[in-house]
Coordinates of C-alpha atoms in Angstrom, one line a residue:
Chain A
X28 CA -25.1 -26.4 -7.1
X29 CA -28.0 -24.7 -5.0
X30 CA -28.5 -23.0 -1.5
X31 CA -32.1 -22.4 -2.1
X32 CA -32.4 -25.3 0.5
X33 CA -29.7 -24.5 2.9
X34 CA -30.2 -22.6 6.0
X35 CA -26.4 -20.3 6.2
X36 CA -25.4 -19.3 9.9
X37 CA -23.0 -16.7 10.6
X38 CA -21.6 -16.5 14.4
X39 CA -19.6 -13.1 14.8
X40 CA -21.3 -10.0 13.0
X41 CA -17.8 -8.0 13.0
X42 CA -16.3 -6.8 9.3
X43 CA -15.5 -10.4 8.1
X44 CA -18.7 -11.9 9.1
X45 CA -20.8 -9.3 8.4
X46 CA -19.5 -8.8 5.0
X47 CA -20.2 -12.6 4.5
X48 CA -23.7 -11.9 5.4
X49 CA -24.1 -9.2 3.1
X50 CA -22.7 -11.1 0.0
X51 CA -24.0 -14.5 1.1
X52 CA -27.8 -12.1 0.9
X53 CA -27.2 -10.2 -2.2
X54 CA -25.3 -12.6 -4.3
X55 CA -26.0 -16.5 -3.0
X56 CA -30.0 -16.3 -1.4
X57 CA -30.4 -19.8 0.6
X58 CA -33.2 -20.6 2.1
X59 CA -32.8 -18.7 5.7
X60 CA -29.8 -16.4 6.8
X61 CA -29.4 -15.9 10.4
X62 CA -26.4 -14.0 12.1
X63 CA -25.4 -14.1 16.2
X64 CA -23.2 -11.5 17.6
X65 CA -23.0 -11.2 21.6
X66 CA -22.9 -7.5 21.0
X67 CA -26.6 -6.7 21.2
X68 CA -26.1 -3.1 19.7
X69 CA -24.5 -5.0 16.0
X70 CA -27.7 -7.4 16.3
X71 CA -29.9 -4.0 16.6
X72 CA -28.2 -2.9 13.7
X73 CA -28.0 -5.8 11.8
X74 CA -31.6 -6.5 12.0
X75 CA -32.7 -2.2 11.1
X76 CA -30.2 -3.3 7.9
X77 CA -32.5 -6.1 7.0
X78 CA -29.1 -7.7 6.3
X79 CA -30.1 -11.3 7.6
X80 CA -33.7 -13.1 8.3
X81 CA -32.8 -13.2 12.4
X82 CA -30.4 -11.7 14.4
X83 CA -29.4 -13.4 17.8
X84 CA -27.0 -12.4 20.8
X85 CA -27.6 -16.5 21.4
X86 CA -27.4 -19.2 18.7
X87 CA -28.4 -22.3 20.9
X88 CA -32.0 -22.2 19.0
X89 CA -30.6 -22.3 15.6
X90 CA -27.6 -24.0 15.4
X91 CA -29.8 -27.4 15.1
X92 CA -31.6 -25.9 12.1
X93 CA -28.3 -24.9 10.1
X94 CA -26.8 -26.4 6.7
X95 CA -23.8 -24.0 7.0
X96 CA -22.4 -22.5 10.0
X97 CA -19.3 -19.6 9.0
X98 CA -17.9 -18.9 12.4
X99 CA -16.3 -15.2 12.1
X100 CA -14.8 -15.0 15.0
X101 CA -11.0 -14.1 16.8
X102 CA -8.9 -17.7 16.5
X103 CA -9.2 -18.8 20.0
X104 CA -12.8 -17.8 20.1
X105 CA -13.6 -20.0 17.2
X106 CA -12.2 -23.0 18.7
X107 CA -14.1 -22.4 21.8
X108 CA -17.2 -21.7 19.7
X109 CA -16.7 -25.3 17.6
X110 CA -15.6 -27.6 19.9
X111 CA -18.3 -26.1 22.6
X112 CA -21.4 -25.9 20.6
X113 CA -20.3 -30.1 19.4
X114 CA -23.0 -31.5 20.3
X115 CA -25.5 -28.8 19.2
X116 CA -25.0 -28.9 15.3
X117 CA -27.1 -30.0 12.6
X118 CA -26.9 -33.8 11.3
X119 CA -24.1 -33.5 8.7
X120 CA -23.4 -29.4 9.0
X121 CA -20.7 -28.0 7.1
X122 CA -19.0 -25.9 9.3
X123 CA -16.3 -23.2 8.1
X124 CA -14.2 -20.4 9.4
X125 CA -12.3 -16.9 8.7
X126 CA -9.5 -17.6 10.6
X127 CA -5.5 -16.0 9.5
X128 CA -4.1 -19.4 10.5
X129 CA -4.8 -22.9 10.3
X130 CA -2.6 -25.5 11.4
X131 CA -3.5 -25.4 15.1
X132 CA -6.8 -24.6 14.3
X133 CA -7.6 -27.3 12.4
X134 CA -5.8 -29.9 14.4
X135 CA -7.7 -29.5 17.5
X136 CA -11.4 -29.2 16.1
X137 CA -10.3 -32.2 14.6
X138 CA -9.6 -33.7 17.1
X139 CA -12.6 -33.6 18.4
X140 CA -15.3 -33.5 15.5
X141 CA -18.4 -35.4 14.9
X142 CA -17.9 -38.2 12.5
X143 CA -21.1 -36.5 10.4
X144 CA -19.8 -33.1 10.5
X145 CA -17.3 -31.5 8.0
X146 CA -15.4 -28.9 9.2
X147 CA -13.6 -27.1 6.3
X148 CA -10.9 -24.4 7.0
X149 CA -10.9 -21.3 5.1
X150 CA -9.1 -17.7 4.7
X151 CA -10.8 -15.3 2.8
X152 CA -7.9 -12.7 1.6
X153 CA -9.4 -9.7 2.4
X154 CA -10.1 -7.0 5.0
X155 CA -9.7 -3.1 5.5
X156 CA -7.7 -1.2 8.2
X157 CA -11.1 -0.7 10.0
X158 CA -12.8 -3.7 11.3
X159 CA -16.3 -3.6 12.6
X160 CA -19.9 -4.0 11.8
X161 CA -20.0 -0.9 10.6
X162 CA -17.0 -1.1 8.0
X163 CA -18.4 -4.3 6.5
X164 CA -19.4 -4.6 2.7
X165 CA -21.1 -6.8 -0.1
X166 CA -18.3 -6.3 -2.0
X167 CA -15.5 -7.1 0.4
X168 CA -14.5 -10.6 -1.4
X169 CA -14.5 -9.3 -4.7
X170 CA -11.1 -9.4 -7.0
X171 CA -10.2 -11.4 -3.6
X172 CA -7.7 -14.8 -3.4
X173 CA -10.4 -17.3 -1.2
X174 CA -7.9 -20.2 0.5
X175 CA -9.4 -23.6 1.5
X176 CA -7.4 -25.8 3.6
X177 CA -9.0 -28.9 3.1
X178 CA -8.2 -32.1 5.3
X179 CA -8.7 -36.2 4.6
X180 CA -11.7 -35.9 6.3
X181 CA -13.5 -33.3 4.2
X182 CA -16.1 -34.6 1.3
X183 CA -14.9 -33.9 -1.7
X184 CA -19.1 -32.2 -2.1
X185 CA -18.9 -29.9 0.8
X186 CA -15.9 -28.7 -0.4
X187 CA -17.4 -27.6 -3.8
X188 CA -19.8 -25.8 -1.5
X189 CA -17.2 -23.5 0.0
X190 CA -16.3 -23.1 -3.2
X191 CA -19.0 -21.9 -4.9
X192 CA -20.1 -19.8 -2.4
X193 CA -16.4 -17.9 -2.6
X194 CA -16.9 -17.8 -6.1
X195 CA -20.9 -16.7 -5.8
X196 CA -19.6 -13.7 -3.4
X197 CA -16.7 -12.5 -5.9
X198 CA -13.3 -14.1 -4.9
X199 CA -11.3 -14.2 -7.9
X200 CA -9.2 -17.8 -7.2
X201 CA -9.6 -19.8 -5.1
X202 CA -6.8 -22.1 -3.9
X203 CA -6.5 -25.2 -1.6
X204 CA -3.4 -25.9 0.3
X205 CA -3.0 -27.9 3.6
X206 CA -3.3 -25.8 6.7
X207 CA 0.8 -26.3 7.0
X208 CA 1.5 -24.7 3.8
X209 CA -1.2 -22.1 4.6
X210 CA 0.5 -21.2 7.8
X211 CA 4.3 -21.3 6.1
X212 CA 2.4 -18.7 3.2
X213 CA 0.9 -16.5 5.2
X214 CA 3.5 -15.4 7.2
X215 CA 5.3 -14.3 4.1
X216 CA 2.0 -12.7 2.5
X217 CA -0.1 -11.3 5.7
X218 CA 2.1 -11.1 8.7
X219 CA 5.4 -9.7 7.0
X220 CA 3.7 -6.7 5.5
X221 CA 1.8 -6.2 9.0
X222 CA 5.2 -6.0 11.1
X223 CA 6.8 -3.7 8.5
X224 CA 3.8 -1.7 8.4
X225 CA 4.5 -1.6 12.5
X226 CA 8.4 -1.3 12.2
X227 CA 7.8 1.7 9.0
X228 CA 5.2 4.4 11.0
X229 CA 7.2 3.7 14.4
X230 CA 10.5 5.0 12.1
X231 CA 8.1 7.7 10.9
X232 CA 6.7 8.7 14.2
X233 CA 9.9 10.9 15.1
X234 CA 10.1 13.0 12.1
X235 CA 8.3 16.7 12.4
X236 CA 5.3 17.5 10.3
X237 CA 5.5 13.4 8.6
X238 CA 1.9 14.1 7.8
X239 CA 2.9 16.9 5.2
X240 CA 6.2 15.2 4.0
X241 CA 4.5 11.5 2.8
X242 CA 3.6 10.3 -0.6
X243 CA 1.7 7.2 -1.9
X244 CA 4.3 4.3 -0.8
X245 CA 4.8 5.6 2.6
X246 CA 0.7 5.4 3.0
X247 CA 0.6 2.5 1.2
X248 CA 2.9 0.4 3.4
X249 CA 1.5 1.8 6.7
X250 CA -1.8 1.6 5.5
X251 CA -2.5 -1.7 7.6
X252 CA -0.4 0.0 10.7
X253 CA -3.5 0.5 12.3
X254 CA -3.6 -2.6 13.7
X255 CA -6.0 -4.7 15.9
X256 CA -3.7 -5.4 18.9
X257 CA -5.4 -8.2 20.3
X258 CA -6.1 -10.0 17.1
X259 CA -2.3 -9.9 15.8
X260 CA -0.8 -10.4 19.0
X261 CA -2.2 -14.0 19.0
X262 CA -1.8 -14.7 15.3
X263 CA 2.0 -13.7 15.3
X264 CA 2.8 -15.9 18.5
X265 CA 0.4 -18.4 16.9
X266 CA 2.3 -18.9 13.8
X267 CA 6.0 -18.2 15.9
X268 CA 8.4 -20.6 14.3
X269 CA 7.3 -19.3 10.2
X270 CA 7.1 -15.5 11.3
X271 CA 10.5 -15.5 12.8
X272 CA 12.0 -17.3 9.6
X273 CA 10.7 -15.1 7.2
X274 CA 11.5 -12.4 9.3
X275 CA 14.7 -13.7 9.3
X276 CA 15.0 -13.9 5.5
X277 CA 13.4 -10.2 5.1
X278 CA 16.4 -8.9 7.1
X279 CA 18.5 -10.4 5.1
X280 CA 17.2 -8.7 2.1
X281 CA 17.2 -5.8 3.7
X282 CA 20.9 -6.2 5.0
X283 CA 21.6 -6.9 1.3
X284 CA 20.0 -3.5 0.0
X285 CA 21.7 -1.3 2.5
X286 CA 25.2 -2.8 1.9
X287 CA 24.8 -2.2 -1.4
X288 CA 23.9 1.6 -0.6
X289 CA 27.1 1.8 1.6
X290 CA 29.0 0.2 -1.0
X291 CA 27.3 2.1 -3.8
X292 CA 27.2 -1.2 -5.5
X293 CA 25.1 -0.1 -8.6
X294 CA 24.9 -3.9 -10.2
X295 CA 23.9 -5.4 -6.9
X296 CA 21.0 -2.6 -6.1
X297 CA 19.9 -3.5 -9.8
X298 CA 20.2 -7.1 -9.3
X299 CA 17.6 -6.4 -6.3
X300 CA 15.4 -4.2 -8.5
X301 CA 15.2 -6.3 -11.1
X302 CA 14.1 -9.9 -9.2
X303 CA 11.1 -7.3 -7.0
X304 CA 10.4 -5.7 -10.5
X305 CA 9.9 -9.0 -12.1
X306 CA 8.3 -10.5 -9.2
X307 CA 5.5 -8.1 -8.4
X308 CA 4.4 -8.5 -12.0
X309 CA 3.7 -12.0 -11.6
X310 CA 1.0 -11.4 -8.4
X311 CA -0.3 -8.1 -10.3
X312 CA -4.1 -8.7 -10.4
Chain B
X67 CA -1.6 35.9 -8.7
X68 CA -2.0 35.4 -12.7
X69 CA -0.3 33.3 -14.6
X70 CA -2.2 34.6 -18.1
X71 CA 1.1 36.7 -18.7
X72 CA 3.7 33.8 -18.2
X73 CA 5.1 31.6 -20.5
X74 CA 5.5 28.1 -19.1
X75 CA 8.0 25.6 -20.4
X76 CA 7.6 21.6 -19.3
X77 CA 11.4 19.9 -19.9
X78 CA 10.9 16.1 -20.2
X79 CA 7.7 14.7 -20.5
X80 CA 7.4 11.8 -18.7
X81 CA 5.3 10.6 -15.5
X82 CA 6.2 13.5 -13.8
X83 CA 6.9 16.2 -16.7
X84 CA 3.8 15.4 -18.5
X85 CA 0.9 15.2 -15.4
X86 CA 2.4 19.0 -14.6
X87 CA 1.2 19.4 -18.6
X88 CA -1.5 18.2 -18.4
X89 CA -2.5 19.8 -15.1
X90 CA -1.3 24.0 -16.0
X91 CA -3.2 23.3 -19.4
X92 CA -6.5 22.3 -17.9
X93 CA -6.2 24.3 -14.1
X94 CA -4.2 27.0 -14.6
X95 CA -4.1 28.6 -18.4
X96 CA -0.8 30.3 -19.0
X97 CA -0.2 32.5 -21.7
X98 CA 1.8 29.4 -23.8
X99 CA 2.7 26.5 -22.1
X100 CA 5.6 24.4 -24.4
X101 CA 7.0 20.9 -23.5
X102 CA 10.6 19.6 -24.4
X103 CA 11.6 16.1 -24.6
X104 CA 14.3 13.9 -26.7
X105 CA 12.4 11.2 -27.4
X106 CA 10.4 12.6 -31.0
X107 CA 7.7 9.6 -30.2
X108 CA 6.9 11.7 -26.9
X109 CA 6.5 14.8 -29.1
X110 CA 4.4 13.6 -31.5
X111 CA 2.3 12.2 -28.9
X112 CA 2.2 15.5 -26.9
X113 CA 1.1 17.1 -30.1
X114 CA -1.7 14.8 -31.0
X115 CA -2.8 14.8 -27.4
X116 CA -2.6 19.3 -28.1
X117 CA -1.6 19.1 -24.2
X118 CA 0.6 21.9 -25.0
X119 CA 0.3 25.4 -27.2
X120 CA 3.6 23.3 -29.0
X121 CA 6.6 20.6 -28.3
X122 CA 10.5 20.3 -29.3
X123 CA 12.9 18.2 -29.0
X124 CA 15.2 21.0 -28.5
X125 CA 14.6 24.1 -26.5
X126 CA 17.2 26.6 -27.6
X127 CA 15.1 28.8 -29.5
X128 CA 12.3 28.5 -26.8
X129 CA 14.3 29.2 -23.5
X130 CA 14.5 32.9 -23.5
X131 CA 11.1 33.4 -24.2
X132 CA 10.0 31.1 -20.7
X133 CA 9.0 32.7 -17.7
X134 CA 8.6 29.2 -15.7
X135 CA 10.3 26.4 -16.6
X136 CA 9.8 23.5 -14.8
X137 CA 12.9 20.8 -15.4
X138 CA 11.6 17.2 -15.0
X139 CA 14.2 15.3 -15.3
X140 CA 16.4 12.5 -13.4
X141 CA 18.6 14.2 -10.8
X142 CA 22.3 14.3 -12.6
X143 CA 20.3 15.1 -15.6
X144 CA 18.3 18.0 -14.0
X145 CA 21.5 19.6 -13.1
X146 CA 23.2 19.3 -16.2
X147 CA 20.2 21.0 -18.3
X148 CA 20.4 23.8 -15.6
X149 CA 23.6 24.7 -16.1
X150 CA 24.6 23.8 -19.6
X151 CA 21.3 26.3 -20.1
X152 CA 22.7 28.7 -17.6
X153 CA 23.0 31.7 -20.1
X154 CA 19.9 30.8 -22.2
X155 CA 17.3 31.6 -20.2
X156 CA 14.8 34.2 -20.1
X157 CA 16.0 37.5 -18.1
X158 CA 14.0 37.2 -14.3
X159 CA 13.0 33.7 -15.3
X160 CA 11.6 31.0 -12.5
X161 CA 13.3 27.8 -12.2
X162 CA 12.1 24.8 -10.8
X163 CA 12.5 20.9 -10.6
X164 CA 10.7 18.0 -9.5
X165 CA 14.1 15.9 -8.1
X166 CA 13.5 13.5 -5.0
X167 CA 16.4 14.8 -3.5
X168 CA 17.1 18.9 -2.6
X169 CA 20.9 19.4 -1.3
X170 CA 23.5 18.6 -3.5
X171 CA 21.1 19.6 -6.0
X172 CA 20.1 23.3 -4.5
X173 CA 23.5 23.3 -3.7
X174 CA 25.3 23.0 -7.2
X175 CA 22.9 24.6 -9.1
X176 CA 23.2 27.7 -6.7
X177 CA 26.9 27.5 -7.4
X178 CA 26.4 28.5 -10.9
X179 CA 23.3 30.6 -10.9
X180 CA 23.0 34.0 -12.9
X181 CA 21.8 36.6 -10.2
X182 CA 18.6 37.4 -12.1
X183 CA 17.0 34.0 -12.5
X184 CA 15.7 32.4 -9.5
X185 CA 15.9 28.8 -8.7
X186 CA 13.3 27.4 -6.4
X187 CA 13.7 23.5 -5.7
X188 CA 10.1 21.9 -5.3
X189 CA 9.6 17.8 -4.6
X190 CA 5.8 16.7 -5.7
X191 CA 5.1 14.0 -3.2
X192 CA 3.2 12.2 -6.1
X193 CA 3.8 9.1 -8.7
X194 CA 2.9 5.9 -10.0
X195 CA 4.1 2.6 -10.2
X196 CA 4.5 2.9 -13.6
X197 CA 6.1 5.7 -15.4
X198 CA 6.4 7.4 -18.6
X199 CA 4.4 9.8 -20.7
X200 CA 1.5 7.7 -20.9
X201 CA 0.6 7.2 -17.7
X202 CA 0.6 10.8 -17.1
X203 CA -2.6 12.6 -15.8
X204 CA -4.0 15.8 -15.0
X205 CA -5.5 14.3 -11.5
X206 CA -1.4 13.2 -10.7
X207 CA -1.3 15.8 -7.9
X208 CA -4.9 15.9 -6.3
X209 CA -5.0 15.9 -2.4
X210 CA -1.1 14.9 -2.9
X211 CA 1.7 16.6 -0.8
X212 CA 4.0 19.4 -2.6
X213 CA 7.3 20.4 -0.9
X214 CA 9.3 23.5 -1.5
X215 CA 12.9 24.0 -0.3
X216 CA 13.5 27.9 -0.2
X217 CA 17.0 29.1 0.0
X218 CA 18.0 32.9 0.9
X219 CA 18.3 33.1 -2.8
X220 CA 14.6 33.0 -3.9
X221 CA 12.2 35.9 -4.3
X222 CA 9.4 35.9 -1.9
X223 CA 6.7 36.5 -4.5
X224 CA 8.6 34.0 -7.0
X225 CA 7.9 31.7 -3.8
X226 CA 4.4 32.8 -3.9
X227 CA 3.9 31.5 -7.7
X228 CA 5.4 28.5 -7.6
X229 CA 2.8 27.6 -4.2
X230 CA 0.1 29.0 -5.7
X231 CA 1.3 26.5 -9.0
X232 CA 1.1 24.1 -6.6
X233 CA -2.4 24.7 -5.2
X234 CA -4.3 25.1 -8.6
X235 CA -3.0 22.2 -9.4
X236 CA -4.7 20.2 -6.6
X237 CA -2.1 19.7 -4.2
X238 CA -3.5 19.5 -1.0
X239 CA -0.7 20.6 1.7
X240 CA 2.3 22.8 0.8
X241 CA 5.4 22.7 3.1
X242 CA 8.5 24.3 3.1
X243 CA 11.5 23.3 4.5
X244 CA 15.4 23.4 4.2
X245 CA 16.7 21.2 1.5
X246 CA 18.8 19.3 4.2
X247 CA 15.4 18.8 6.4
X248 CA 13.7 17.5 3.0
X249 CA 16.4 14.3 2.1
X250 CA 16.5 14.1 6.0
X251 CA 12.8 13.9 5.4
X252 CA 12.3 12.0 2.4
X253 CA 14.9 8.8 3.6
X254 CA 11.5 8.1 5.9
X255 CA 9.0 8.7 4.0
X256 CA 9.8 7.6 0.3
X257 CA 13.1 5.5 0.3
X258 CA 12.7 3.4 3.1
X259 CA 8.8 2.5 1.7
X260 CA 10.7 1.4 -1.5
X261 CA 13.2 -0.6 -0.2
X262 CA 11.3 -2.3 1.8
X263 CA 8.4 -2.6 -0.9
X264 CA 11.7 -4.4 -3.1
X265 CA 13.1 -6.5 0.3
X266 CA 9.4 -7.9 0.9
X267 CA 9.2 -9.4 -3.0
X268 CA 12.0 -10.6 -2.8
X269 CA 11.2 -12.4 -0.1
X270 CA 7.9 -13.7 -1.3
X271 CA 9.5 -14.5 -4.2
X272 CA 10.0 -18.2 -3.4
X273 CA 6.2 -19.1 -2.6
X274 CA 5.0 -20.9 -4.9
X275 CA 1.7 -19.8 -6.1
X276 CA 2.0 -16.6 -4.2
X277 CA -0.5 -15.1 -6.3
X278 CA -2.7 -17.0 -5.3
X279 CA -2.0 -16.5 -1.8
X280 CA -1.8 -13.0 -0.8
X281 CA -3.9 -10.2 -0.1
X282 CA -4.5 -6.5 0.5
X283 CA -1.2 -5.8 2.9
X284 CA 1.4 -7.4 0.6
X285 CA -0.3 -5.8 -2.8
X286 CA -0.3 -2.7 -1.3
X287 CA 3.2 -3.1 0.2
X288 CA 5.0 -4.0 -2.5
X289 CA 3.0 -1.7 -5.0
X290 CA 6.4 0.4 -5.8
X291 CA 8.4 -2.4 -5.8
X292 CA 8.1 -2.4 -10.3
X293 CA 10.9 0.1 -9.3
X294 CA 13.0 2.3 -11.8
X295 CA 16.1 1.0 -10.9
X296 CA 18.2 3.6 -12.8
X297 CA 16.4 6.4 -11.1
X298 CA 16.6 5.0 -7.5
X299 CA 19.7 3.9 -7.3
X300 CA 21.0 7.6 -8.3
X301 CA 18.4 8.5 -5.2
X302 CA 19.4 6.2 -2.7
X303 CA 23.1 6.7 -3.3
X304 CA 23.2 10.6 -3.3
X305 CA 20.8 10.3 -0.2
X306 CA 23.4 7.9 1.4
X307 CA 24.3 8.9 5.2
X308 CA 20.5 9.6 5.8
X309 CA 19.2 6.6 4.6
X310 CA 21.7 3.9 6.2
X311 CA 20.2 6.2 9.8
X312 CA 16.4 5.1 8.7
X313 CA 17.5 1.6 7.9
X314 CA 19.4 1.7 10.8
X315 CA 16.4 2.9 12.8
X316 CA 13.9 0.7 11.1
X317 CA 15.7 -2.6 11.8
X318 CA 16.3 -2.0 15.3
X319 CA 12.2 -1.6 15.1
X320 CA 12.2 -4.7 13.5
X321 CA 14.0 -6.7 15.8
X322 CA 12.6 -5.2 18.5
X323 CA 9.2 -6.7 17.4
X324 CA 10.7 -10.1 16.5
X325 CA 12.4 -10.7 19.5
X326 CA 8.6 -10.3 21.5
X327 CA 7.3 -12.5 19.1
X328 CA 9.9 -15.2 20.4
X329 CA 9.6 -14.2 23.9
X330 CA 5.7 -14.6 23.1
X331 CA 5.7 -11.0 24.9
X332 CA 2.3 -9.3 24.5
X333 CA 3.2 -6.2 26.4
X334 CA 6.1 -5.7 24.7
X335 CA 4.4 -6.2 21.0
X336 CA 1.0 -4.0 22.2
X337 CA 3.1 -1.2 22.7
X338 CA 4.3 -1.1 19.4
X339 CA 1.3 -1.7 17.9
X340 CA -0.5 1.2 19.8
X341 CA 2.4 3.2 18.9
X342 CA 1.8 2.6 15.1
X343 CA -1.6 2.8 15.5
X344 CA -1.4 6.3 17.3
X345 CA 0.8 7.3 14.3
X346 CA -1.2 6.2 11.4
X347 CA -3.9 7.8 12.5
X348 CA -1.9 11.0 12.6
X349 CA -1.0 11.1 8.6
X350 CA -4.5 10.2 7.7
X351 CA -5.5 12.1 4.6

């Protein structure tokens, strides 16, 4: 399968996007790559990096002329963007996102999508604890899980597209679930480990002189702590009703461990031990 | 301060126990630098590997000839070889250990001490997920944490060496406090990461294809969670009352958080994301 014909668009130049753009130009090469940020500082930047054939703070030009359209931007924002801009796509675009949740998502462009256009949901599994332009890497995807959410509507071609594009940039597997199982997933494997990161360094933030006193794990497990306020805020509320149930579940676990402590309840602490022990070997990549 | 004079004995050579090897033998160059260890497999490995000037699986004959001998061994097990050893060792010899957990340790082994040997608890804040002799390294310590907990006991100068130790090695920060003020310490900063690390696999554990499905945040989370169950269970039951306060502590964050994501209440979950934010930032290394 080639690109050398396509023309790729990428709306939102922040760490996702731009790190698409990056791999997309040193591993994929289509035809054109253009990028459109409203921030006019990131298209200055982008365009000194030579990162993308044309930079725009506008995309109302170029969105006719695009094959592929990866809109990187926050979820409401990529609604907006889609359903918006309609009418402005190319005859049969594929259009794809970044976005941490699905369900939603992908229900209301949906809802609303040109009968030639294919809009294919995606999640790439990566990031860092610093977003931004300026964080942003070829080699972001790489060793990464890539999830596609396809839907009935999808062809079964553009979908091999997305797919060889998250292979061409580095992804490791690749993995299509509904957007309903995405959501139910993710809240276990993205949002969890966000809030305890949250809940860990606000534990930590009493103790004197924490920064001389912490090993690996502690840094490990607050690593994402740093978080991106606005961004979480709506993907948490967004995906409520799984969040709060594994949540739930977590606390159990954790109600389980502690009791065990009191009780110093050696079998039970090693019956805990031993299902994390061998479970962590199974996602060890 | 020279340590060309001393005589340094290693007692068991795992993770821990052999990464101290490796690291006196290539950063600091003592006079003769031995290494203990019951498991003959170990020796013969230590031998091939000429990490040491020699190995045993028995130190009586070696003991009174050590200046420094640092004990690396599980906590009970630590003690045990401290006192059973009580009237073998070397006349003004240095004592140290590399436990996770200072009082009842400090405590009994002061109970017991001759008045001429000086025993000086120390805590490298440095590991790996997996253990044993041959994951050791010389780099284990590098730009890690290194906590002493002085007692009225120690010598000011045998202080000195045992820091210094610690520096050559790589260590990056050295901190002193209480032994108390460490396990208050350490319930925060390297228990609760763990048990949380095994409470979040276990609750992933039921995703199907969760390999698949996760990225940085949960990997790095649940990196400890391959715990040593024997080992941690002594730690997390001798550390008791402090770390049933931190669990306490960190599930009243936790439910704080969770009950904003069902109120949907932004203000409420941007506060504790600024506060973790503000924090993180703080132990950045």
């Amino acid at each position: 399968m080639g690109f050398s014909d396509k023309n790729v668009l990428i709306v939102g130049l922040g760490l996702i996007g731009a790190s698409y753009a990056r791999a997309i130009r040193k591993y994929i090469h289509p035809n054109k790559i253009w990028g459109v940020d409203i921030n006019r500082e990131v298209i200055d930047l982008v365009k000194k990096e030579d990162i993308v054939d044309d930079a725009f703070v506008n995309c109302n030009n170029i969105l006719k002329s695009a094959d592929i359209v990866i809109v990187s931007l926050y979820p409401q924002d990529t609604i907006d963007f889609i359903v918006n801009n309609m009418e402005n796509f190319k005859q049969g675009a594929i259009i794809t996102d970044t976005c941490g949740l699905k369900s939603s998502l992908v229900g209301k462009i949906n809802k609303v999508i040109r009968k030639d256009i294919d809009f294919i949901g995606t999640h790439p599994m990566a990031g860092k604890e610093k977003g931004g332009f300026v964080n942003s890497s070829s080699e972001l995807f790489v060793n990464s899980n890539y999830i596609i959410t396809p839907t009935l509507n999808n062809k079964e071609e553009n979908i091999n597209i997305i797919n060889d594009m998250a292979l061409k940039m580095g992804c490791r597997n690749i993995i299509k679930v509904s957007p309903k199982e995405h959501d139910e997933a993710i809240a276990i494997t993205s949002h969890l480990p966000h809030i305890l990161a949250v809940a860990l360094m606000n534990t930590g933030n009493s103790l004197k002189d924490i920064k001389y006193l912490v090993g690996g794990s502690f840094k490990d497990t607050t690593r994402v702590a740093t978080i991106n306020g606005e961004l979480w805020s709506q993907l948490f509320m967004a995906n409520k009703e799984n969040l709060v149930k594994v949540i739930d579940e977590f606390q159990k676990n954790i109600e389980c461990i502690k009791s065990a402590i009191i009780e110093e309840d050696k079998e039970k602490l090693n019956e805990a031990f031993k299902k994390s022990c061998d479970g962590r070997r199974e996602i060890q990549l």
